[in-house]
CSV table of N, CA and C in Angstrom, one decimal:
chain,number,residue,atom,x,y,z
A,1,SER,N,149.9,106.1,55.3
A,1,SER,CA,149.1,106.4,54.1
A,1,SER,C,147.7,106.6,54.6
A,2,SER,N,146.9,107.2,53.8
A,2,SER,CA,145.5,107.5,54.1
A,2,SER,C,144.6,106.7,53.2
A,3,GLY,N,143.4,106.6,53.6
A,3,GLY,CA,142.4,105.9,52.7
A,3,GLY,C,141.9,104.6,53.4
A,4,SER,N,141.1,103.8,52.7
A,4,SER,CA,140.6,102.6,53.2
A,4,SER,C,141.5,101.5,53.2
A,5,ILE,N,141.4,100.6,54.2
A,5,ILE,CA,142.2,99.4,54.2
A,5,ILE,C,141.3,98.2,54.2
A,6,PHE,N,141.5,97.3,53.4
A,6,PHE,CA,140.7,96.1,53.3
A,6,PHE,C,141.5,94.9,53.6
A,7,ALA,N,140.9,93.9,54.2
A,7,ALA,CA,141.6,92.6,54.5
A,7,ALA,C,140.7,91.5,54.0
A,8,ASN,N,141.3,90.6,53.3
A,8,ASN,CA,140.6,89.4,52.8
A,8,ASN,C,141.5,88.2,53.2
A,9,VAL,N,141.1,87.6,54.3
A,9,VAL,CA,141.8,86.4,54.8
A,9,VAL,C,141.0,85.2,54.6
A,10,GLY,N,141.5,84.3,53.8
A,10,GLY,CA,140.8,83.0,53.6
A,10,GLY,C,139.6,83.0,52.7
A,11,GLY,N,139.3,84.1,52.0
A,11,GLY,CA,138.2,84.1,51.0
A,11,GLY,C,136.9,84.6,51.7
A,12,ALA,N,135.8,84.5,50.9
A,12,ALA,CA,134.5,84.9,51.4
A,12,ALA,C,134.0,84.0,52.5
A,13,TRP,N,133.2,84.6,53.4
A,13,TRP,CA,132.5,83.8,54.4
A,13,TRP,C,131.3,83.2,53.8
A,14,GLN,N,130.8,82.1,54.3
A,14,GLN,CA,129.7,81.5,53.7
A,14,GLN,C,128.4,82.3,53.9
A,15,GLY,N,128.3,82.9,55.0
A,15,GLY,CA,127.0,83.6,55.3
A,15,GLY,C,126.1,82.7,56.1
A,16,PRO,N,124.9,83.3,56.5
A,16,PRO,CA,124.0,82.5,57.3
A,16,PRO,C,123.4,81.4,56.5
A,17,ASN,N,123.2,80.2,57.1
A,17,ASN,CA,122.5,79.1,56.5
A,17,ASN,C,122.1,78.2,57.6
A,18,GLY,N,121.0,77.5,57.4
A,18,GLY,CA,120.5,76.5,58.4
A,18,GLY,C,120.3,77.2,59.7
A,19,ALA,N,120.9,76.6,60.8
A,19,ALA,CA,120.8,77.2,62.1
A,19,ALA,C,122.0,78.1,62.4
A,20,GLU,N,122.9,78.3,61.5
A,20,GLU,CA,124.1,79.1,61.7
A,20,GLU,C,123.9,80.6,61.2
A,21,GLY,N,124.1,81.5,62.2
A,21,GLY,CA,123.9,82.9,61.9
A,21,GLY,C,125.2,83.7,61.5
A,22,PHE,N,126.3,83.0,61.5
A,22,PHE,CA,127.6,83.7,61.2
A,22,PHE,C,127.6,84.2,59.7
A,23,PRO,N,128.0,85.4,59.5
A,23,PRO,CA,128.7,86.3,60.4
A,23,PRO,C,127.7,87.4,61.0
A,24,LEU,N,126.4,87.3,60.8
A,24,LEU,CA,125.5,88.3,61.3
A,24,LEU,C,125.5,88.3,62.8
A,25,ASP,N,125.7,87.2,63.5
A,25,ASP,CA,125.7,87.2,64.9
A,25,ASP,C,127.1,87.3,65.5
A,26,PHE,N,128.1,87.5,64.6
A,26,PHE,CA,129.5,87.6,65.1
A,26,PHE,C,129.9,89.1,65.1
A,27,VAL,N,129.4,89.9,64.2
A,27,VAL,CA,129.8,91.3,64.1
A,27,VAL,C,129.1,92.1,65.2
A,28,GLU,N,129.7,92.1,66.3
A,28,GLU,CA,129.3,92.8,67.5
A,28,GLU,C,130.3,93.8,67.9
A,29,ASP,N,130.8,93.7,69.1
A,29,ASP,CA,131.9,94.7,69.5
A,29,ASP,C,133.3,94.1,69.1
A,30,ARG,N,133.3,93.0,68.4
A,30,ARG,CA,134.6,92.4,68.1
A,30,ARG,C,135.4,93.1,67.0
A,31,MET,N,134.7,93.9,66.2
A,31,MET,CA,135.3,94.5,65.1
A,31,MET,C,135.2,96.0,65.2
A,32,ALA,N,136.3,96.7,65.1
A,32,ALA,CA,136.4,98.1,65.2
A,32,ALA,C,137.7,98.6,64.6
A,33,ASP,N,137.6,99.8,64.1
A,33,ASP,CA,138.9,100.4,63.6
A,33,ASP,C,139.3,101.6,64.5
A,34,GLY,N,138.5,101.9,65.5
A,34,GLY,CA,138.9,103.0,66.5
A,34,GLY,C,138.5,104.4,66.1
A,35,SER,N,137.9,104.5,64.9
A,35,SER,CA,137.6,105.9,64.4
A,35,SER,C,136.1,106.1,64.1
A,36,ASP,N,135.3,105.2,64.6
A,36,ASP,CA,133.9,105.2,64.3
A,36,ASP,C,133.5,105.1,62.8
A,37,THR,N,134.4,104.5,62.1
A,37,THR,CA,134.1,104.1,60.7
A,37,THR,C,133.3,102.9,60.7
A,38,SER,N,132.2,102.9,59.9
A,38,SER,CA,131.3,101.7,59.9
A,38,SER,C,132.0,100.4,59.5
A,39,VAL,N,131.6,99.4,60.2
A,39,VAL,CA,132.0,98.0,59.8
A,39,VAL,C,130.9,97.5,59.0
A,40,ARG,N,131.2,97.0,57.8
A,40,ARG,CA,130.2,96.5,56.8
A,40,ARG,C,130.3,95.0,56.6
A,41,VAL,N,129.2,94.3,56.6
A,41,VAL,CA,129.1,93.0,56.2
A,41,VAL,C,128.3,92.9,54.9
A,42,ASN,N,129.0,92.5,53.8
A,42,ASN,CA,128.3,92.5,52.5
A,42,ASN,C,127.8,91.0,52.3
A,43,LEU,N,126.6,90.9,51.8
A,43,LEU,CA,126.0,89.6,51.5
A,43,LEU,C,125.7,89.6,50.0
A,44,LYS,N,126.4,88.8,49.3
A,44,LYS,CA,126.2,88.7,47.8
A,44,LYS,C,124.9,88.0,47.5
A,45,ASN,N,124.3,88.5,46.4
A,45,ASN,CA,123.0,87.9,46.0
A,45,ASN,C,123.2,86.8,45.0
A,46,ASP,N,124.3,86.1,45.0
A,46,ASP,CA,124.5,84.9,44.2
A,46,ASP,C,123.9,83.6,44.8
A,47,GLN,N,123.2,83.8,45.9
A,47,GLN,CA,122.6,82.6,46.6
A,47,GLN,C,121.5,83.1,47.4
A,48,THR,N,120.7,82.2,47.9
A,48,THR,CA,119.7,82.5,48.9
A,48,THR,C,120.2,82.0,50.2
A,49,TYR,N,120.2,82.9,51.2
A,49,TYR,CA,120.7,82.6,52.6
A,49,TYR,C,119.5,81.9,53.3
A,50,ALA,N,119.4,80.6,53.2
A,50,ALA,CA,118.3,79.9,53.7
A,50,ALA,C,118.6,79.5,55.1
A,51,ILE,N,117.7,80.0,56.1
A,51,ILE,CA,118.0,79.7,57.5
A,51,ILE,C,116.8,78.9,58.1
A,52,THR,N,117.1,78.2,59.1
A,52,THR,CA,116.1,77.3,59.8
A,52,THR,C,115.9,77.7,61.2
A,53,ALA,N,116.6,78.6,61.7
A,53,ALA,CA,116.5,79.1,63.1
A,53,ALA,C,116.8,80.5,63.3
A,54,GLN,N,116.3,81.2,64.3
A,54,GLN,CA,116.4,82.6,64.5
A,54,GLN,C,117.9,83.0,64.6
A,55,ILE,N,118.2,84.1,64.0
A,55,ILE,CA,119.5,84.7,64.1
A,55,ILE,C,119.3,85.9,65.1
A,56,THR,N,120.2,86.0,66.1
A,56,THR,CA,120.1,87.1,67.0
A,56,THR,C,121.5,87.8,66.9
A,57,SER,N,121.5,89.1,66.7
A,57,SER,CA,122.7,89.9,66.7
A,57,SER,C,122.6,91.1,67.6
A,58,SER,N,123.7,91.4,68.3
A,58,SER,CA,123.7,92.6,69.2
A,58,SER,C,124.9,93.4,68.8
A,59,PRO,N,124.8,94.1,67.6
A,59,PRO,CA,126.0,94.8,67.1
A,59,PRO,C,126.3,96.0,67.9
A,60,ASP,N,127.6,96.4,67.9
A,60,ASP,CA,128.0,97.6,68.5
A,60,ASP,C,127.6,98.8,67.6
A,61,ASN,N,128.1,99.9,67.8
A,61,ASN,CA,127.8,101.1,67.0
A,61,ASN,C,128.4,100.9,65.6
A,62,PHE,N,127.8,101.5,64.6
A,62,PHE,CA,128.3,101.7,63.3
A,62,PHE,C,128.5,100.3,62.6
A,63,ARG,N,127.5,99.5,62.5
A,63,ARG,CA,127.5,98.2,61.8
A,63,ARG,C,126.5,98.3,60.6
A,64,ILE,N,127.0,97.9,59.4
A,64,ILE,CA,126.1,97.9,58.3
A,64,ILE,C,126.1,96.5,57.7
A,65,PHE,N,124.9,96.0,57.5
A,65,PHE,CA,124.6,94.7,56.8
A,65,PHE,C,124.0,95.0,55.5
A,66,GLN,N,124.7,94.7,54.4
A,66,GLN,CA,124.2,95.2,53.1
A,66,GLN,C,124.3,94.1,52.0
A,67,GLY,N,123.3,94.0,51.2
A,67,GLY,CA,123.3,93.1,50.0
A,67,GLY,C,124.0,93.8,48.8
A,68,TYR,N,124.5,93.0,47.9
A,68,TYR,CA,125.0,93.5,46.6
A,68,TYR,C,125.0,92.4,45.5
A,69,ALA,N,125.1,92.9,44.3
A,69,ALA,CA,125.1,92.0,43.2
A,69,ALA,C,126.5,91.6,42.7
A,70,THR,N,127.2,92.6,42.2
A,70,THR,CA,128.6,92.3,41.6
A,70,THR,C,129.7,93.1,42.3
A,71,SER,N,129.3,94.3,42.8
A,71,SER,CA,130.3,95.1,43.5
A,71,SER,C,129.6,95.8,44.7
A,72,TYR,N,130.4,95.9,45.8
A,72,TYR,CA,129.8,96.5,47.0
A,72,TYR,C,129.1,97.8,46.8
A,73,THR,N,127.9,97.9,47.5
A,73,THR,CA,127.0,99.1,47.4
A,73,THR,C,126.4,99.3,46.1
A,74,ASP,N,126.3,98.3,45.2
A,74,ASP,CA,125.7,98.5,43.9
A,74,ASP,C,124.2,98.4,43.9
A,75,GLY,N,123.5,98.2,45.0
A,75,GLY,CA,122.1,98.2,45.1
A,75,GLY,C,121.5,96.8,44.9
A,76,GLY,N,122.3,95.8,44.6
A,76,GLY,CA,121.8,94.4,44.5
A,76,GLY,C,121.3,94.0,45.8
A,77,GLU,N,120.3,93.1,45.8
A,77,GLU,CA,119.6,92.7,47.0
A,77,GLU,C,119.9,91.2,47.4
A,78,ALA,N,120.3,91.0,48.6
A,78,ALA,CA,120.5,89.6,49.2
A,78,ALA,C,119.3,89.1,49.8
A,79,GLU,N,119.0,87.9,49.6
A,79,GLU,CA,117.7,87.3,50.2
A,79,GLU,C,118.1,86.4,51.4
A,80,ILE,N,117.4,86.7,52.5
A,80,ILE,CA,117.4,85.9,53.7
A,80,ILE,C,116.1,85.2,53.8
A,81,GLN,N,116.1,83.9,53.6
A,81,GLN,CA,114.8,83.2,53.5
A,81,GLN,C,114.6,82.1,54.6
A,82,GLY,N,113.5,82.1,55.2
A,82,GLY,CA,113.1,81.1,56.1
A,82,GLY,C,112.3,80.0,55.4
A,83,PRO,N,111.8,79.0,56.1
A,83,PRO,CA,111.1,77.9,55.5
A,83,PRO,C,109.7,78.3,55.0
A,84,ALA,N,109.2,77.6,54.0
A,84,ALA,CA,107.9,77.9,53.5
A,84,ALA,C,106.8,77.2,54.4
A,85,THR,N,107.2,76.1,55.1
A,85,THR,CA,106.3,75.4,55.9
A,85,THR,C,106.9,75.2,57.3
A,86,GLY,N,106.0,74.9,58.3
A,86,GLY,CA,106.5,74.6,59.6
A,86,GLY,C,106.2,75.8,60.5
A,87,THR,N,106.6,75.7,61.8
A,87,THR,CA,106.3,76.8,62.8
A,87,THR,C,107.1,78.0,62.4
A,88,SER,N,106.4,79.1,62.5
A,88,SER,CA,107.0,80.4,62.1
A,88,SER,C,108.0,80.8,63.2
A,89,PHE,N,109.0,81.6,62.9
A,89,PHE,CA,110.0,82.1,63.8
A,89,PHE,C,110.6,83.4,63.3
A,90,ILE,N,111.2,84.1,64.2
A,90,ILE,CA,111.8,85.4,63.8
A,90,ILE,C,113.1,85.0,63.0
A,91,LEU,N,113.2,85.6,61.8
A,91,LEU,CA,114.4,85.3,61.0
A,91,LEU,C,115.6,86.0,61.6
A,92,TRP,N,115.5,87.3,61.9
A,92,TRP,CA,116.6,88.0,62.4
A,92,TRP,C,116.1,89.0,63.5
A,93,TYR,N,116.7,88.8,64.7
A,93,TYR,CA,116.4,89.7,65.8
A,93,TYR,C,117.6,90.6,66.0
A,94,MET,N,117.5,91.9,65.7
A,94,MET,CA,118.6,92.9,65.8
A,94,MET,C,118.4,93.5,67.2
A,95,ASN,N,119.2,93.2,68.1
A,95,ASN,CA,119.1,93.7,69.5
A,95,ASN,C,120.3,94.6,69.8
A,96,ALA,N,120.0,95.9,69.6
A,96,ALA,CA,121.1,96.9,69.9
A,96,ALA,C,120.4,98.2,70.5
A,97,PRO,N,119.8,98.0,71.6
A,97,PRO,CA,118.9,99.1,72.1
A,97,PRO,C,119.6,100.4,72.5
A,98,THR,N,120.9,100.4,72.7
A,98,THR,CA,121.6,101.6,73.1
A,98,THR,C,122.7,102.1,72.0
A,99,ASN,N,122.6,101.5,70.9
A,99,ASN,CA,123.7,101.7,69.9
A,99,ASN,C,123.2,102.6,68.7
A,100,SER,N,124.2,103.2,68.0
A,100,SER,CA,123.9,104.1,66.9
A,100,SER,C,124.6,103.6,65.7
A,101,GLY,N,124.0,104.1,64.6
A,101,GLY,CA,124.6,103.9,63.3
A,101,GLY,C,124.5,102.5,62.7
A,102,ASN,N,123.6,101.7,63.1
A,102,ASN,CA,123.4,100.3,62.6
A,102,ASN,C,122.3,100.4,61.4
A,103,TRP,N,122.7,99.8,60.3
A,103,TRP,CA,121.8,99.8,59.1
A,103,TRP,C,121.7,98.4,58.5
A,104,TRP,N,120.5,98.2,58.0
A,104,TRP,CA,120.2,97.1,57.1
A,104,TRP,C,120.0,97.7,55.7
A,105,ILE,N,120.7,97.3,54.7
A,105,ILE,CA,120.5,97.9,53.4
A,105,ILE,C,120.4,96.8,52.3
A,106,ASP,N,119.5,96.9,51.4
A,106,ASP,CA,119.4,96.0,50.2
A,106,ASP,C,119.3,94.6,50.6
A,107,LEU,N,118.3,94.3,51.6
A,107,LEU,CA,118.0,92.9,52.0
A,107,LEU,C,116.6,92.6,51.7
A,108,PHE,N,116.3,91.3,51.4
A,108,PHE,CA,115.0,90.8,51.1
A,108,PHE,C,114.8,89.7,52.1
A,109,PHE,N,113.8,89.9,53.1
A,109,PHE,CA,113.5,88.8,54.0
A,109,PHE,C,112.2,88.1,53.5
A,110,ASN,N,112.3,86.8,53.3
A,110,ASN,CA,111.3,86.1,52.5
A,110,ASN,C,110.9,84.8,53.3
A,111,GLN,N,109.6,84.7,53.7
A,111,GLN,CA,109.1,83.5,54.3
A,111,GLN,C,109.6,83.2,55.7
A,112,ASN,N,108.7,82.7,56.6
A,112,ASN,CA,109.1,82.3,57.9
A,112,ASN,C,108.3,81.2,58.5
A,113,GLY,N,107.7,80.4,57.6
A,113,GLY,CA,106.9,79.2,58.1
A,113,GLY,C,105.4,79.5,57.8
A,114,ASP,N,104.6,78.5,58.1
A,114,ASP,CA,103.2,78.6,57.7
A,114,ASP,C,102.2,78.2,58.9
A,115,SER,N,102.8,78.1,60.1
A,115,SER,CA,101.9,77.8,61.2
A,115,SER,C,102.3,78.6,62.5
A,116,ALA,N,101.4,78.7,63.4
A,116,ALA,CA,101.6,79.6,64.6
A,116,ALA,C,102.9,79.4,65.3
A,117,GLY,N,103.5,80.5,65.6
A,117,GLY,CA,104.8,80.6,66.3
A,117,GLY,C,105.1,82.0,66.6
A,118,SER,N,105.9,82.7,65.8
A,118,SER,CA,106.2,84.1,66.1
A,118,SER,C,105.2,85.0,65.4
A,119,ASP,N,104.9,86.1,66.0
A,119,ASP,CA,103.9,87.0,65.5
A,119,ASP,C,104.5,87.9,64.4
A,120,TRP,N,105.8,88.0,64.3
A,120,TRP,CA,106.5,88.8,63.2
A,120,TRP,C,107.7,88.0,62.7
A,121,ALA,N,108.2,88.4,61.6
A,121,ALA,CA,109.3,87.7,61.0
A,121,ALA,C,110.7,88.3,61.3
A,122,VAL,N,110.7,89.6,61.4
A,122,VAL,CA,112.0,90.3,61.7
A,122,VAL,C,111.7,91.3,62.8
A,123,GLN,N,112.6,91.3,63.8
A,123,GLN,CA,112.5,92.3,64.9
A,123,GLN,C,113.7,93.2,65.0
A,124,TRP,N,113.5,94.5,65.1
A,124,TRP,CA,114.5,95.5,65.1
A,124,TRP,C,114.4,96.2,66.4
A,125,SER,N,115.4,96.1,67.2
A,125,SER,CA,115.4,96.9,68.5
A,125,SER,C,116.8,97.6,68.6
A,126,ALA,N,116.8,98.8,68.0
A,126,ALA,CA,118.0,99.6,68.0
A,126,ALA,C,117.6,101.0,68.4
A,127,GLY,N,117.7,101.2,69.7
A,127,GLY,CA,117.0,102.3,70.3
A,127,GLY,C,117.7,103.7,70.4
A,128,ASN,N,118.9,103.9,69.9
A,128,ASN,CA,119.5,105.2,70.1
A,128,ASN,C,119.2,106.1,68.9
A,129,GLN,N,120.1,106.4,68.1
A,129,GLN,CA,119.9,107.3,67.0
A,129,GLN,C,120.7,106.9,65.8
A,130,ARG,N,120.3,107.4,64.6
A,130,ARG,CA,121.0,107.1,63.4
A,130,ARG,C,121.0,105.6,63.0
A,131,ASN,N,120.0,104.9,63.4
A,131,ASN,CA,119.8,103.5,63.0
A,131,ASN,C,118.8,103.5,61.9
A,132,GLY,N,118.9,102.5,60.9
A,132,GLY,CA,117.9,102.5,59.9
A,132,GLY,C,117.9,101.3,59.0
A,133,ILE,N,116.8,101.3,58.2
A,133,ILE,CA,116.5,100.2,57.3
A,133,ILE,C,116.3,100.9,55.9
A,134,TYR,N,117.1,100.5,54.9
A,134,TYR,CA,117.1,101.2,53.7
A,134,TYR,C,117.0,100.2,52.5
A,135,ARG,N,116.1,100.4,51.6
A,135,ARG,CA,115.8,99.5,50.5
A,135,ARG,C,115.8,98.0,50.8
A,136,CYS,N,114.9,97.7,51.8
A,136,CYS,CA,114.7,96.4,52.3
A,136,CYS,C,113.2,96.0,52.0
A,137,ARG,N,113.0,94.7,51.8
A,137,ARG,CA,111.7,94.1,51.6
A,137,ARG,C,111.4,93.0,52.6
A,138,PHE,N,110.1,92.9,53.0
A,138,PHE,CA,109.7,91.9,54.0
A,138,PHE,C,108.4,91.3,53.4
A,139,ALA,N,108.5,90.0,53.0
A,139,ALA,CA,107.3,89.4,52.3
A,139,ALA,C,107.1,88.0,52.6
A,140,ASN,N,105.8,87.5,52.4
A,140,ASN,CA,105.4,86.1,52.5
A,140,ASN,C,105.6,85.5,53.9
A,141,MET,N,105.3,86.3,54.9
A,141,MET,CA,105.5,85.9,56.3
A,141,MET,C,104.2,85.3,56.8
A,142,TYR,N,104.3,84.4,57.8
A,142,TYR,CA,103.1,83.8,58.4
A,142,TYR,C,102.2,84.9,58.9
A,143,ARG,N,102.7,85.9,59.6
A,143,ARG,CA,101.9,86.9,60.3
A,143,ARG,C,102.4,88.2,59.8
A,144,ASP,N,103.1,89.0,60.6
A,144,ASP,CA,103.6,90.3,60.3
A,144,ASP,C,105.0,90.3,59.8
A,145,GLY,N,105.4,91.2,58.9
A,145,GLY,CA,106.7,91.2,58.3
A,145,GLY,C,107.8,91.8,59.2
A,146,LEU,N,107.5,92.8,59.9
A,146,LEU,CA,108.5,93.6,60.6
A,146,LEU,C,108.0,94.2,61.9
A,147,LEU,N,108.7,94.1,63.0
A,147,LEU,CA,108.4,94.8,64.2
A,147,LEU,C,109.6,95.7,64.6
A,148,ILE,N,109.3,96.9,64.8
A,148,ILE,CA,110.3,97.9,65.1
A,148,ILE,C,110.1,98.4,66.6
A,149,ASN,N,111.0,98.1,67.5
A,149,ASN,CA,110.9,98.6,68.9
A,149,ASN,C,111.7,99.8,69.1
A,150,ASP,N,111.6,100.8,68.2
A,150,ASP,CA,112.4,102.0,68.3
A,150,ASP,C,111.7,103.1,67.5
A,151,SER,N,111.4,104.2,68.2
A,151,SER,CA,110.7,105.3,67.5
A,151,SER,C,111.7,106.1,66.7
A,152,ASP,N,113.0,105.9,66.9
A,152,ASP,CA,114.0,106.7,66.2
A,152,ASP,C,114.6,106.0,64.9
A,153,THR,N,114.1,104.9,64.6
A,153,THR,CA,114.6,104.2,63.4
A,153,THR,C,114.2,104.9,62.2
A,154,ILE,N,115.1,105.0,61.2
A,154,ILE,CA,114.8,105.7,60.0
A,154,ILE,C,114.5,104.6,58.9
A,155,LEU,N,113.3,104.7,58.3
A,155,LEU,CA,113.0,103.8,57.2
A,155,LEU,C,112.9,104.5,55.9
A,156,VAL,N,113.7,104.0,54.9
A,156,VAL,CA,113.7,104.6,53.6
A,156,VAL,C,113.5,103.5,52.5
A,157,ASP,N,112.5,103.7,51.7
A,157,ASP,CA,112.3,102.7,50.6
A,157,ASP,C,112.1,101.3,51.1
A,158,VAL,N,111.3,101.1,52.1
A,158,VAL,CA,111.1,99.8,52.7
A,158,VAL,C,109.7,99.3,52.3
A,159,GLU,N,109.6,98.1,52.0
A,159,GLU,CA,108.3,97.5,51.6
A,159,GLU,C,108.0,96.3,52.4
A,160,ALA,N,106.8,96.2,52.8
A,160,ALA,CA,106.3,95.0,53.5
A,160,ALA,C,105.0,94.6,52.8
A,161,PHE,N,105.0,93.4,52.2
A,161,PHE,CA,103.8,92.9,51.4
A,161,PHE,C,103.6,91.4,51.4
A,162,ASP,N,102.4,91.0,51.2
A,162,ASP,CA,102.0,89.6,51.2
A,162,ASP,C,102.3,88.9,52.5
A,163,ASN,N,102.2,89.6,53.6
A,163,ASN,CA,102.4,89.0,54.9
A,163,ASN,C,101.0,88.7,55.5
A,164,GLY,N,101.0,88.0,56.5
A,164,GLY,CA,99.7,87.5,57.1
A,164,GLY,C,99.0,86.6,56.1
A,165,ARG,N,99.8,85.7,55.5
A,165,ARG,CA,99.4,84.8,54.5
A,165,ARG,C,98.1,84.0,54.8
A,166,TYR,N,97.9,83.8,56.1
A,166,TYR,CA,96.8,82.9,56.5
A,166,TYR,C,95.7,83.8,57.2
A,167,GLY,N,95.6,85.0,56.8
A,167,GLY,CA,94.6,85.9,57.3
A,167,GLY,C,94.8,86.3,58.8
A,168,ILE,N,96.0,86.0,59.3
A,168,ILE,CA,96.3,86.3,60.7
A,168,ILE,C,97.3,87.4,60.8
A,169,HIS,N,96.9,88.6,61.2
A,169,HIS,CA,97.8,89.7,61.4
A,169,HIS,C,97.1,90.8,62.2
A,170,ASN,N,97.9,91.5,62.9
A,170,ASN,CA,97.3,92.6,63.7
A,170,ASN,C,98.0,93.9,63.7
A,171,SER,N,98.8,94.1,62.7
A,171,SER,CA,99.5,95.3,62.5
A,171,SER,C,100.0,95.5,61.1
A,172,GLY,N,100.8,96.5,60.8
A,172,GLY,CA,101.2,96.8,59.4
A,172,GLY,C,102.1,95.6,58.9
A,173,GLY,N,102.4,95.7,57.7
A,173,GLY,CA,103.3,94.8,57.1
A,173,GLY,C,102.6,93.7,56.3
A,174,ASP,N,101.3,93.9,56.0
A,174,ASP,CA,100.6,92.8,55.3
A,174,ASP,C,100.2,93.3,53.9
C-alpha cells in the first residue's frame, strides 16, 4: 500500500524537562525510513517544556522539530523554557554542520537565566543546505536570543525580542 505509516507505541513521549533532553537529543541517525522522508518530532503546546540544562542534538538529514496545538502542523507553538534566575546557559544546541533538511517550526524559546554564563540562548549549527527556522520566537534571554553558525540557514517569520535583559548584548536578537 502507499501513503504515510504512523506508529504509536506506548503513548506520547514526555518531551524535554529538567536536565533531560529526550526526545530532542535522541532523534539523530537512529530514525529513518530509507527514502529521505522527514522524521518529525511534534511538541504539543499543552505544557511548558521547562529545562534546567543544555540540550544538544546532532540530527541526521531531514529532521523536523515542530510545535502544535491540537493537530500536527496546525501552527500552534510549543514553549521551551529555561529558568528565570541563575546562570544563563544554551537552551538548545543544534549541531548538524554537514546535514540537510533540518527545521525548527512553531517553537518559542523563553528565558535562560539572569546572570553571566552563555552569551546566547540557542545555537544553530547546521551547515549544509535546506536547513531552517520557521515561525519561531526567542525572548527574555540574559544576553542574545539566537546564534546561527551557518550562512545557508533559512529564516522565515522569526522573532527575537526582549533579549539582553540586563543591558548586556553584542549582536542581534535584543
